[in-house]
Coordinates of C-alpha atoms in Angstrom, one line a residue:
Chain A
M1 CA 19.9 171.9 29.0
D2 CA 17.2 173.6 27.3
I3 CA 19.5 176.7 25.9
L4 CA 20.4 174.3 23.2
G5 CA 17.3 172.3 21.3
P6 CA 17.8 168.9 19.0
E7 CA 19.3 170.7 16.3
E8 CA 21.9 172.6 17.7
W9 CA 23.2 169.1 20.4
Q10 CA 23.6 168.4 17.1
A11 CA 26.2 169.9 15.7
V12 CA 28.7 170.3 18.9
G13 CA 28.0 166.3 18.4
L14 CA 28.8 166.4 14.5
S15 CA 31.2 167.9 15.0
L16 CA 33.0 165.9 17.5
R17 CA 32.4 163.1 15.3
V18 CA 34.1 164.6 12.5
A19 CA 37.2 165.9 13.9
F20 CA 37.6 162.5 16.2
W21 CA 36.9 161.1 12.6
A22 CA 39.8 163.2 10.9
V23 CA 42.5 162.6 13.4
V24 CA 42.7 159.1 13.1
W25 CA 42.9 158.9 9.1
S26 CA 45.1 161.6 9.6
L27 CA 47.1 160.7 11.8
P28 CA 49.3 157.6 10.0
V29 CA 49.6 159.6 7.1
A30 CA 51.2 162.6 9.3
L31 CA 53.7 159.9 11.1
A32 CA 54.7 158.9 7.5
V33 CA 55.5 162.4 6.3
A34 CA 56.8 163.8 9.2
Y35 CA 59.4 160.8 9.2
V36 CA 60.4 161.4 6.0
L37 CA 60.4 164.9 6.4
A38 CA 62.6 164.7 9.5
R39 CA 64.6 161.9 8.3
F40 CA 65.5 161.9 5.1
R41 CA 67.1 164.6 2.8
F42 CA 65.7 164.0 -1.3
P43 CA 64.8 165.6 -4.6
G44 CA 61.5 167.4 -4.0
H45 CA 62.2 167.7 -0.2
A46 CA 61.6 171.4 0.2
L47 CA 58.4 171.2 -2.1
L48 CA 56.8 168.6 -0.1
N49 CA 56.9 170.7 3.0
A50 CA 55.7 173.1 0.8
L51 CA 52.1 171.2 -0.6
V52 CA 52.1 170.7 3.9
H53 CA 51.8 173.5 4.6
L54 CA 49.1 174.6 2.1
P55 CA 46.4 174.3 4.1
L56 CA 47.5 176.5 6.3
V57 CA 48.4 179.5 4.3
L58 CA 45.5 178.6 1.9
P59 CA 42.5 180.6 1.5
P60 CA 40.1 178.1 3.3
V61 CA 36.8 178.0 0.6
A62 CA 39.8 177.6 -2.2
T63 CA 40.7 174.4 0.2
G64 CA 37.5 173.4 -0.1
Y65 CA 36.7 173.9 -3.8
L66 CA 39.7 172.2 -4.6
L67 CA 37.7 169.9 -2.5
L68 CA 35.4 170.0 -4.2
I69 CA 36.5 168.6 -8.4
T70 CA 38.7 166.1 -6.6
F71 CA 36.6 163.9 -4.3
G72 CA 33.4 165.8 -5.7
R73 CA 31.1 162.9 -6.8
Q74 CA 32.4 164.2 -10.8
G75 CA 36.0 164.8 -9.1
A76 CA 39.5 161.9 -10.3
V77 CA 39.8 160.5 -7.0
G78 CA 35.5 161.3 -5.7
G79 CA 33.9 159.1 -8.7
F80 CA 36.8 156.8 -8.6
L81 CA 36.0 156.0 -5.1
E82 CA 31.8 156.5 -5.5
S83 CA 31.8 153.7 -8.2
A84 CA 34.5 151.8 -6.4
F85 CA 33.7 151.4 -2.9
G86 CA 30.4 153.7 -2.6
L87 CA 31.6 155.8 -1.0
T88 CA 30.3 158.6 -0.9
L89 CA 32.5 162.0 0.4
A90 CA 30.3 165.4 -1.1
F91 CA 27.6 167.0 0.6
R92 CA 27.9 164.2 3.6
W93 CA 29.8 164.2 7.5
T94 CA 32.3 161.9 6.0
G95 CA 33.6 164.7 3.2
A96 CA 33.3 167.2 6.2
A97 CA 35.7 165.3 7.8
L98 CA 38.0 164.8 5.0
A99 CA 37.7 168.6 4.5
A100 CA 38.7 169.2 8.4
A101 CA 42.0 166.3 8.1
V102 CA 43.2 168.3 5.4
M103 CA 43.1 171.5 7.5
G104 CA 44.1 170.4 10.8
F105 CA 46.9 168.1 8.5
P106 CA 49.2 170.5 8.4
L107 CA 49.5 171.6 12.7
M108 CA 49.8 167.9 13.4
V109 CA 53.0 166.9 10.6
R110 CA 54.8 169.8 12.6
A111 CA 54.3 169.2 16.4
I112 CA 54.9 164.8 15.2
R113 CA 57.9 165.8 12.6
L114 CA 59.5 168.8 15.6
S115 CA 59.4 165.6 17.8
I116 CA 61.1 162.9 15.7
E117 CA 63.6 165.6 15.2
T118 CA 64.1 165.5 18.4
A119 CA 64.4 162.0 19.2
D120 CA 67.7 160.5 20.1
R121 CA 69.2 158.9 16.5
R122 CA 72.0 157.4 19.3
L123 CA 69.5 155.2 20.9
E124 CA 68.1 154.1 17.3
Q125 CA 71.9 153.3 16.7
A126 CA 71.9 151.3 19.3
A127 CA 69.2 149.0 19.1
G128 CA 70.1 148.5 15.8
T129 CA 73.3 146.9 17.2
L130 CA 70.6 145.0 19.2
G131 CA 69.2 142.9 16.3
A132 CA 66.6 145.5 15.4
G133 CA 65.4 146.0 12.0
P134 CA 65.0 149.1 11.0
G135 CA 60.6 148.3 11.7
R136 CA 61.2 147.2 15.2
V137 CA 63.5 150.4 15.9
F138 CA 60.8 152.6 14.6
L139 CA 58.1 150.9 16.7
T140 CA 59.9 150.3 19.5
V141 CA 62.1 153.3 19.9
T142 CA 61.6 156.0 17.2
L143 CA 57.9 155.7 18.3
P144 CA 57.6 156.2 22.2
L145 CA 59.9 159.0 22.0
A146 CA 58.1 160.6 19.3
L147 CA 54.7 160.2 21.6
P148 CA 54.6 163.6 23.4
G149 CA 54.8 164.8 20.4
I150 CA 52.1 162.2 18.1
I151 CA 49.9 163.5 21.1
A152 CA 50.3 167.4 21.0
G153 CA 49.6 167.1 17.3
S154 CA 46.1 165.3 17.5
I155 CA 44.9 166.8 20.1
L156 CA 46.3 169.9 18.1
G157 CA 44.4 169.2 14.6
F158 CA 41.3 167.1 17.1
A159 CA 40.3 171.3 18.0
K160 CA 41.5 172.6 14.1
A161 CA 39.5 170.4 13.2
M162 CA 36.2 171.2 15.5
G163 CA 36.4 174.6 14.6
E164 CA 37.2 173.5 10.9
F165 CA 34.1 175.8 8.3
G166 CA 35.5 177.5 5.7
A167 CA 36.7 174.6 3.5
T168 CA 34.3 172.6 5.3
I169 CA 31.2 174.5 3.9
T170 CA 32.7 174.9 0.8
F171 CA 33.3 171.2 -0.1
V172 CA 30.0 169.7 1.5
S173 CA 27.5 172.6 2.7
N174 CA 25.8 173.6 5.5
I175 CA 23.5 170.5 5.5
P176 CA 21.3 170.3 9.4
G177 CA 22.6 166.7 10.3
E178 CA 24.9 165.5 7.7
T179 CA 27.8 169.0 7.6
R180 CA 26.2 171.2 10.0
T181 CA 29.4 171.2 12.6
L182 CA 29.5 174.3 15.4
A183 CA 30.9 176.4 13.3
S184 CA 28.4 176.2 10.6
A185 CA 25.9 176.4 13.5
I186 CA 27.3 179.8 14.5
Y187 CA 27.4 181.2 11.4
T188 CA 23.6 180.1 10.7
F189 CA 22.1 181.3 13.7
L190 CA 24.3 184.7 12.7
Q191 CA 21.9 184.9 9.6
V192 CA 19.0 184.4 11.5
P193 CA 17.3 187.5 13.6
G194 CA 17.3 186.9 16.8
G195 CA 19.4 184.3 16.9
E196 CA 22.4 185.7 19.0
M197 CA 21.2 183.8 22.3
T198 CA 21.8 180.0 20.7
V199 CA 25.5 182.1 18.5
G200 CA 26.7 182.7 22.5
V201 CA 25.5 179.2 23.6
L202 CA 27.4 177.7 20.9
I203 CA 30.4 180.2 20.8
G204 CA 30.8 179.1 24.7
V205 CA 30.5 175.0 23.6
S206 CA 33.7 176.1 21.6
L207 CA 35.5 177.8 23.7
V208 CA 35.5 175.3 25.8
V209 CA 36.5 173.0 24.2
S210 CA 38.7 174.2 21.9
L211 CA 41.0 175.6 25.8
L212 CA 40.3 172.1 27.4
A213 CA 41.6 170.7 24.2
L214 CA 44.4 172.7 24.6
L215 CA 45.2 172.3 28.3
A216 CA 44.7 168.1 27.9
S217 CA 47.6 168.4 25.0
E218 CA 50.3 170.1 27.1
A219 CA 49.3 168.1 30.5
L220 CA 49.6 164.9 28.1
S221 CA 52.6 165.3 27.1
R222 CA 54.1 166.1 29.5
A223 CA 53.3 163.8 31.2
V224 CA 53.8 161.0 28.7
A225 CA 57.5 162.6 28.2
R226 CA 58.1 162.0 32.1
R227 CA 56.5 158.4 31.9
I228 CA 59.4 157.7 29.3
G229 CA 62.0 159.8 31.4
L230 CA 62.9 163.0 28.9
G231 CA 61.4 165.3 31.4
Chain B
M26 CA 86.6 132.9 16.7
G27 CA 88.8 136.3 15.8
L28 CA 88.1 139.3 14.9
S29 CA 89.6 140.6 11.4
V30 CA 89.9 143.7 10.6
G31 CA 90.5 145.8 7.3
I32 CA 89.7 149.4 6.8
G33 CA 90.7 152.3 4.3
H34 CA 89.0 155.9 5.0
D35 CA 90.4 158.8 3.9
F36 CA 88.3 161.9 6.3
G37 CA 90.8 164.3 4.5
R38 CA 92.3 165.8 7.5
F39 CA 94.0 162.5 8.4
A40 CA 93.6 159.5 6.3
L41 CA 92.4 155.7 8.2
D42 CA 94.5 152.6 6.8
M43 CA 94.7 149.8 9.3
A44 CA 94.7 146.3 9.3
F45 CA 94.3 143.8 12.7
E46 CA 93.5 140.6 14.2
A47 CA 91.2 140.4 17.7
P48 CA 91.2 137.3 18.8
D49 CA 89.2 135.8 21.8
G50 CA 89.6 138.3 25.3
V51 CA 90.0 141.6 25.3
T52 CA 91.7 143.6 22.8
A53 CA 92.8 147.0 23.3
L54 CA 92.6 150.3 20.9
F55 CA 94.8 152.1 22.4
G56 CA 96.1 156.3 20.7
Q57 CA 95.6 159.7 21.2
S58 CA 91.9 161.4 21.1
G59 CA 91.6 161.3 17.1
A60 CA 93.6 158.9 16.3
G61 CA 90.3 156.8 14.6
K62 CA 89.8 154.3 17.6
T63 CA 85.9 155.4 17.3
S64 CA 85.7 155.0 13.3
V65 CA 87.6 151.3 13.8
V66 CA 84.4 150.4 16.3
N67 CA 81.9 151.8 13.8
A68 CA 82.7 150.4 10.7
V69 CA 83.3 146.5 12.7
A70 CA 79.5 147.3 13.8
G71 CA 78.3 148.9 10.7
L72 CA 77.1 152.1 11.8
F73 CA 79.9 153.3 9.6
R74 CA 80.6 152.3 6.0
P75 CA 84.2 153.2 5.0
D76 CA 85.4 154.0 1.0
R77 CA 88.0 150.5 1.6
A78 CA 86.9 147.7 4.0
R79 CA 86.9 143.8 5.1
I80 CA 85.6 142.8 8.4
V81 CA 84.9 139.0 9.2
V82 CA 84.4 137.3 12.4
G83 CA 85.5 133.8 12.3
D84 CA 83.8 132.9 8.2
R85 CA 81.5 135.4 8.6
V86 CA 82.3 137.9 6.4
L87 CA 80.0 141.2 7.6
G88 CA 81.1 143.7 5.2
D89 CA 83.8 143.7 2.1
T90 CA 83.7 146.5 0.4
D91 CA 85.1 144.8 -2.8
K92 CA 82.4 142.1 -3.3
G93 CA 79.4 145.1 -2.6
V94 CA 78.7 143.4 1.5
W95 CA 77.6 145.0 4.2
L96 CA 75.7 144.3 6.4
P97 CA 73.4 146.7 8.2
P98 CA 74.0 146.8 11.9
H99 CA 71.2 144.3 13.2
R100 CA 72.0 141.6 11.4
R101 CA 75.8 141.8 12.3
G102 CA 76.0 139.9 15.8
I103 CA 77.7 142.7 17.2
G104 CA 77.4 143.9 21.1
Y105 CA 77.9 147.7 21.3
V106 CA 78.3 149.8 24.6
F107 CA 78.6 153.2 23.5
Q108 CA 81.1 155.6 26.0
D109 CA 77.7 157.3 26.9
A110 CA 75.8 154.1 27.3
R111 CA 72.3 155.0 25.4
L112 CA 69.8 153.2 27.9
F113 CA 66.0 153.6 26.3
P114 CA 64.7 156.5 28.9
H115 CA 60.8 154.5 28.1
M116 CA 62.1 150.8 28.7
S117 CA 62.9 149.4 32.5
V118 CA 66.0 148.7 33.4
L119 CA 64.7 145.2 32.9
G120 CA 62.8 145.4 29.6
N121 CA 66.2 147.0 28.1
L122 CA 68.3 144.5 29.0
S123 CA 65.6 142.3 27.6
Y124 CA 65.5 144.5 23.9
G125 CA 68.3 142.4 22.6
T126 CA 66.5 138.9 23.8
R127 CA 63.9 137.8 21.6
G128 CA 63.2 134.9 21.7
R129 CA 66.7 133.6 21.5
G130 CA 69.0 132.7 24.7
G131 CA 67.8 131.3 28.1
R132 CA 66.6 131.8 31.1
G133 CA 70.1 130.9 32.4
D134 CA 71.3 133.0 30.5
F135 CA 69.7 136.7 31.4
A136 CA 70.0 135.0 35.2
R137 CA 74.2 134.7 34.5
V138 CA 74.2 137.9 33.5
V139 CA 72.2 139.6 35.5
E140 CA 74.8 138.0 38.4
M141 CA 77.8 138.4 36.8
L142 CA 77.6 142.2 36.6
G143 CA 75.3 142.8 40.0
L144 CA 72.3 143.9 38.4
G145 CA 69.7 142.6 40.4
D146 CA 68.9 144.9 42.4
L147 CA 68.2 147.1 39.4
T148 CA 65.5 145.7 36.9
G149 CA 62.3 146.9 37.9
R150 CA 64.4 150.6 38.2
R151 CA 64.3 153.2 35.3
P152 CA 67.8 155.0 33.8
R153 CA 67.5 157.4 34.4
D154 CA 67.2 156.8 38.3
L155 CA 70.7 155.0 37.7
S156 CA 74.1 156.1 38.5
G157 CA 76.7 156.6 35.7
G158 CA 78.7 153.4 36.4
E159 CA 75.4 151.1 36.2
K160 CA 73.9 152.0 33.8
Q161 CA 77.0 151.1 31.8
R162 CA 76.4 148.0 33.7
V163 CA 73.1 147.7 32.2
A164 CA 74.4 148.5 28.5
I165 CA 76.9 145.8 29.3
G166 CA 74.4 143.7 30.2
R167 CA 71.6 144.1 27.7
A168 CA 74.7 144.3 24.6
L169 CA 75.8 140.7 25.7
L170 CA 72.4 139.6 26.0
S171 CA 71.5 140.3 22.5
R172 CA 74.6 137.3 22.5
P173 CA 77.5 139.0 19.7
E174 CA 79.8 136.9 18.5
V175 CA 82.1 140.0 19.2
L176 CA 82.1 143.3 21.9
L177 CA 82.5 146.2 21.3
M178 CA 83.3 148.7 23.4
D179 CA 84.0 152.1 23.0
E180 CA 85.4 154.1 26.1
P181 CA 83.1 152.4 28.1
L182 CA 85.1 154.2 31.2
A183 CA 85.4 157.7 29.7
S184 CA 82.9 159.0 31.0
L185 CA 82.9 158.1 34.6
D186 CA 84.9 159.9 37.8
T187 CA 87.7 157.4 39.4
A188 CA 85.2 155.6 41.9
R189 CA 82.8 154.6 39.6
R190 CA 85.9 153.2 37.5
A191 CA 87.3 151.0 40.0
E192 CA 84.0 149.8 40.5
I193 CA 83.8 148.7 36.8
L194 CA 86.5 147.7 36.0
P195 CA 85.6 143.9 38.3
Y196 CA 83.4 143.0 36.3
L197 CA 84.7 144.1 32.9
E198 CA 87.4 141.5 33.8
R199 CA 84.9 138.9 35.1
L200 CA 83.7 139.6 30.9
R201 CA 87.5 139.0 29.5
D202 CA 87.3 135.1 31.9
E203 CA 83.8 134.1 31.2
M204 CA 83.0 135.1 27.8
R205 CA 84.7 133.2 25.0
M206 CA 84.9 135.4 22.6
P207 CA 86.5 139.0 20.5
I208 CA 85.9 142.3 22.6
L209 CA 87.2 145.4 21.0
Y210 CA 88.1 147.3 23.8
V211 CA 88.8 150.8 23.0
S212 CA 90.4 153.0 25.6
H213 CA 92.9 155.9 25.9
A214 CA 93.8 155.4 29.5
V215 CA 97.2 153.4 29.9
E216 CA 96.1 152.2 33.2
E217 CA 92.9 150.0 31.8
V218 CA 94.3 148.6 28.8
A219 CA 97.2 147.5 31.7
R220 CA 94.0 145.6 33.6
L221 CA 92.8 144.9 30.7
A222 CA 94.4 143.8 27.5
T223 CA 95.1 140.5 26.2
T224 CA 96.3 142.0 23.0
V225 CA 97.4 145.9 22.2
V226 CA 96.2 147.7 18.6
L227 CA 98.5 150.3 19.2
I228 CA 97.2 153.4 16.8
D229 CA 98.2 157.0 16.0
A230 CA 96.3 158.8 13.2
G231 CA 95.0 156.5 11.7
Q232 CA 97.6 153.6 11.4
V233 CA 98.6 150.7 13.7
V234 CA 102.0 151.6 15.1
A235 CA 102.0 148.5 17.1
T236 CA 100.2 145.5 18.0
G237 CA 100.9 142.2 20.1
A238 CA 100.3 140.9 23.4
A239 CA 100.1 143.2 26.2
E240 CA 102.9 141.5 27.8
D241 CA 104.9 142.2 24.5
V242 CA 103.5 145.5 23.8
F243 CA 104.5 147.1 27.2
A244 CA 107.9 145.8 27.6
D245 CA 108.8 147.5 24.5
P246 CA 111.3 150.1 25.7
D247 CA 110.3 151.6 22.1
L248 CA 106.9 151.8 22.4
A249 CA 106.8 153.3 26.3
P250 CA 107.2 157.0 24.7
R251 CA 103.8 156.3 23.1
L252 CA 102.8 154.6 26.4
G253 CA 103.4 158.8 28.0
L254 CA 106.5 158.3 29.7
A255 CA 104.9 158.3 33.6
E256 CA 103.0 155.7 33.0
A257 CA 105.0 153.1 30.8
G258 CA 105.6 150.2 32.5
A259 CA 106.1 146.3 32.2
L260 CA 103.3 143.7 32.9
L261 CA 104.8 140.6 34.8
T262 CA 103.2 137.3 35.3
G263 CA 103.1 135.9 38.7
T264 CA 100.9 133.3 41.3
V265 CA 100.1 134.1 44.5
T266 CA 102.2 131.8 47.0
A267 CA 101.7 133.5 50.0
H268 CA 99.4 136.5 52.4
H269 CA 101.6 137.0 55.5
A270 CA 100.3 138.1 58.3
D271 CA 102.0 141.0 58.2
G272 CA 99.4 142.6 55.5
L273 CA 101.9 141.6 52.0
S274 CA 101.0 138.8 49.7
E275 CA 104.2 136.7 47.7
I276 CA 104.0 136.5 44.4
A277 CA 106.3 134.2 43.0
L278 CA 107.6 135.4 39.2
S279 CA 109.9 133.2 37.0
G280 CA 112.7 135.3 37.9
G281 CA 111.9 135.8 42.7
S282 CA 109.3 137.0 44.5
L283 CA 107.3 139.9 44.6
F284 CA 106.2 141.1 48.1
L285 CA 102.6 143.9 47.3
P286 CA 100.2 145.2 49.5
R287 CA 97.5 142.8 50.2
V288 CA 96.4 141.2 46.4
D289 CA 92.7 140.2 45.7
A290 CA 93.6 136.4 44.9
A291 CA 93.8 133.3 46.3
P292 CA 96.9 131.8 46.9
G293 CA 97.7 129.9 43.8
G294 CA 95.6 132.5 41.4
R295 CA 97.4 134.0 38.6
V296 CA 97.3 137.5 38.7
R297 CA 99.3 140.4 36.6
V298 CA 101.3 143.0 38.3
R299 CA 102.1 146.0 36.3
I300 CA 105.5 147.6 37.5
E301 CA 105.5 151.0 36.2
A302 CA 109.2 152.0 34.7
Q303 CA 109.7 155.2 37.1
D304 CA 109.0 153.6 40.3
V305 CA 111.6 150.9 39.2
I306 CA 115.9 151.6 41.1
L307 CA 119.0 149.7 39.3
S308 CA 122.0 148.8 41.6
R309 CA 125.1 146.4 39.6
D310 CA 125.2 145.0 43.6
R311 CA 122.9 143.6 44.8
P312 CA 122.0 146.2 47.8
D313 CA 122.2 145.6 51.0
G314 CA 120.2 147.6 54.1
L315 CA 117.9 148.6 51.6
S316 CA 114.0 149.0 52.5
A317 CA 112.9 148.1 49.4
L318 CA 111.3 144.9 49.9
N319 CA 111.4 143.0 46.6
I320 CA 114.9 142.5 44.7
L321 CA 115.1 141.1 41.4
P322 CA 118.2 139.6 40.1
A323 CA 118.6 141.2 36.0
E324 CA 120.6 141.7 33.3
V325 CA 120.2 144.3 31.0
V326 CA 118.7 143.8 27.9
A327 CA 118.2 146.9 25.7
V328 CA 118.9 150.9 27.2
K329 CA 116.8 153.8 25.1
Q330 CA 117.6 156.7 24.4
G331 CA 115.0 159.4 24.3
E332 CA 115.3 163.5 24.1
G333 CA 115.2 163.9 26.9
P334 CA 117.9 163.5 30.3
G335 CA 116.0 159.9 30.7
V336 CA 117.2 156.4 29.3
I337 CA 114.5 154.2 29.7
V338 CA 116.3 150.5 30.1
Q339 CA 114.7 146.7 29.7
L340 CA 115.6 144.0 31.4
R341 CA 115.2 140.4 31.5
T342 CA 114.6 139.0 34.9
G343 CA 113.9 135.4 35.0
E344 CA 111.7 134.8 31.5
D345 CA 109.8 138.5 32.4
L346 CA 110.9 141.8 30.6
I347 CA 110.4 144.6 32.7
L348 CA 111.0 148.4 32.0
A349 CA 113.1 150.7 34.1
R350 CA 113.1 154.5 33.5
L351 CA 116.3 156.0 35.0
T352 CA 118.1 159.3 34.1
R353 CA 121.1 159.4 31.6
R354 CA 123.9 160.3 33.7
S355 CA 122.9 157.4 35.9
A356 CA 122.9 155.0 33.0
E357 CA 126.2 156.5 32.7
A358 CA 127.7 156.0 36.2
L359 CA 126.2 152.6 36.5
A360 CA 128.0 151.6 33.0
I361 CA 124.6 150.2 31.9
R362 CA 124.4 148.7 28.5
P363 CA 122.6 145.4 27.3
G364 CA 124.3 142.2 29.1
T365 CA 125.1 144.3 32.0
A366 CA 124.1 142.0 35.6
C367 CA 122.4 144.1 38.1
H368 CA 119.3 144.2 40.1
A369 CA 116.2 146.1 40.2
V370 CA 114.8 147.0 43.1
V371 CA 110.6 147.9 43.6
K372 CA 109.2 149.9 46.3
S373 CA 106.0 147.1 47.1
V374 CA 104.1 150.5 48.2
A375 CA 105.1 151.9 45.1
V376 CA 102.6 149.4 42.9
A377 CA 99.2 150.4 43.7
R378 CA 96.3 147.9 43.6
G379 CA 95.2 149.0 40.4
N380 CA 97.5 148.0 38.6
V381 CA 97.6 143.8 40.1
T382 CA 94.7 142.3 38.5
R383 CA 93.7 139.1 38.8
L384 CA 93.7 137.0 35.5

C-alpha cells in the first residue's frame, strides 16, 4: 500500500510491538494482583484496589510525568535500572511499552479479577482433598477456570496499549522510529498542513486493529469457556 | 486402621460436641439436616477448623488443636466425595480420575477402580456430558485413585433421583466390601444407612445420640423414633440357602427361614435383610391358614411405649432381634410384655428388593 509511507508503517509496527510487550510484561503482575484482590481481605485492600485503578482516572499526562520522574535517567528506579542493567526506558520504545503497560493495567486486573472471583472455590477444595497443594491448585484449577477472563483482559490491555497517547508522549516523547506510535503519529500529522489524508488512513488502521482486538477477545473468551465446559 | 474423631465447636445457634470411632467399613453419620454432619466431615478433611478437635487415622494425627497441629487438606491422605460431585469441568473424565494419582499408584490400581465403578466407557467424555449418577461414580473413582486412608462421603446420593440412587448403591456396596478403610458416610436417608452401614453414629443437634454396630442401633426400640417410625426396622443377617422355582429365595436366619422375592445373591452368600417394624404382625399362637409365608417363633424382649397410639416391640428370634410396631390396643389384647412367647409374621412381598443387600 502506498497510501502510507515507510515512516507511517513504522509507527504501526512500533505500536504493535509496544502493545505486545506491554501485555507480556504486565500480565504476570496483573494476574498476581488480581488474585490477591479477589482472594484475600487485608488492611489496605481498598488502597491497593484504588492504586490499581489510578491510571484509569488520572490524567494520562500526569501518569506520564510520574513515570518520567520515577523511571527517567535521574529517577530513583530509572537510575538504578540504567546503572545495574544498562536498561534505559526514558525516550526509548521500551519506555513506551512501560507507559502502555501501566495504562492498560487496570483493565487487565479488572477482567482477570472478575474471572477469578467467579471460578468455583469448591473445585479448588476438591483439588486440595485430592492431594494438590496451593501451587498446583492454582495452576491446574484456578488458572484454567479463569482463562476466559485472562484472555479478555490481555486483549483489552493490548487494545488500550495500541491507543495510548498521553502518558507515552510525556514519558518517551515522539521520536520517529523509536517512540512514535500510532497515536503519536496521528497527532504529528494533524499538526502538519495537508496531513489529513495520512491521518485518515492511520485512524482507519487504529479502528480496524481495535475492532479486531475487541471481537477476537469476545470470540476467544467464549471459545475457551466452551472448551473448558463453562459455557 | 480406624479413624478417631473428637470435635467441639460453638456455632452460636447450636454447639458441636462429639466423639466417635470409625473402624474399617462404612460408618454412617446419620441425622437430620443441620445436625452438624457436614461440619464433622469437613473437619476431618481439613476444610473446616473447629474450636477444638482431635482427629487421628491409625497413629497419624491429622489435627490436634490442643497441640496446634492442623494439617492442610492436601496432606491428610483423605478422599472426599462431595454431594455435588465437583468434577473439574475443564478436564476429561480421565483427567479427573488421574488428578489425584500423580506418580503414586500403578496401572493395576487404575484398572481395578475403573472396573469396580464401571467407568470404562466414560473416560473420554467431559463431565458436562455425564448424567448425575455417572458424575458421582467418577467422583468416587477420583477420590479412590488418590489412594486415601479414609474416604469421606457427604450425602453422595442426595442430589440424585431414585433411579440413579438405585444405580449407584451396588457400587457403594462393592466399595465397602473391597476397600479396607474407614468410610465416613453422611446421610439422612434411613434406607441408605440400612444398606451400607457397618457402624452407625446417630447425631442430633451436634451431639452423638447413639453409636454402635448397625444391627444394634437399628434393633434398639428406643432409637426407632429417631430413625423415623415409618422407616424403623431391624437388620437381620442370614445366609441364602436356595432359590426356589416359584421365584422365592430362602434365607436361613438364626431363628428360622425367611422366604423373600428372588434375592440377588448366590446360595451360600450372606445377606442383610431389613424388616420394617410396621410390616411385622405378632400372633400369640402359631397362625394357621395364613397367606404370609414367614412365621418366626420369637420372644418379647422389650416394649417401648411411644406418645401416640403405637408401641414398638423388640423380639428375639434365635440370635437375632427384630422390631414390630403395633397399636397399644393390640399389645394389651395379646398381653405382650417382656418374656411373652409369640410368633412374628412377615409378608414376603413386604420386604422390598432394596431392603436386601449382599454382605
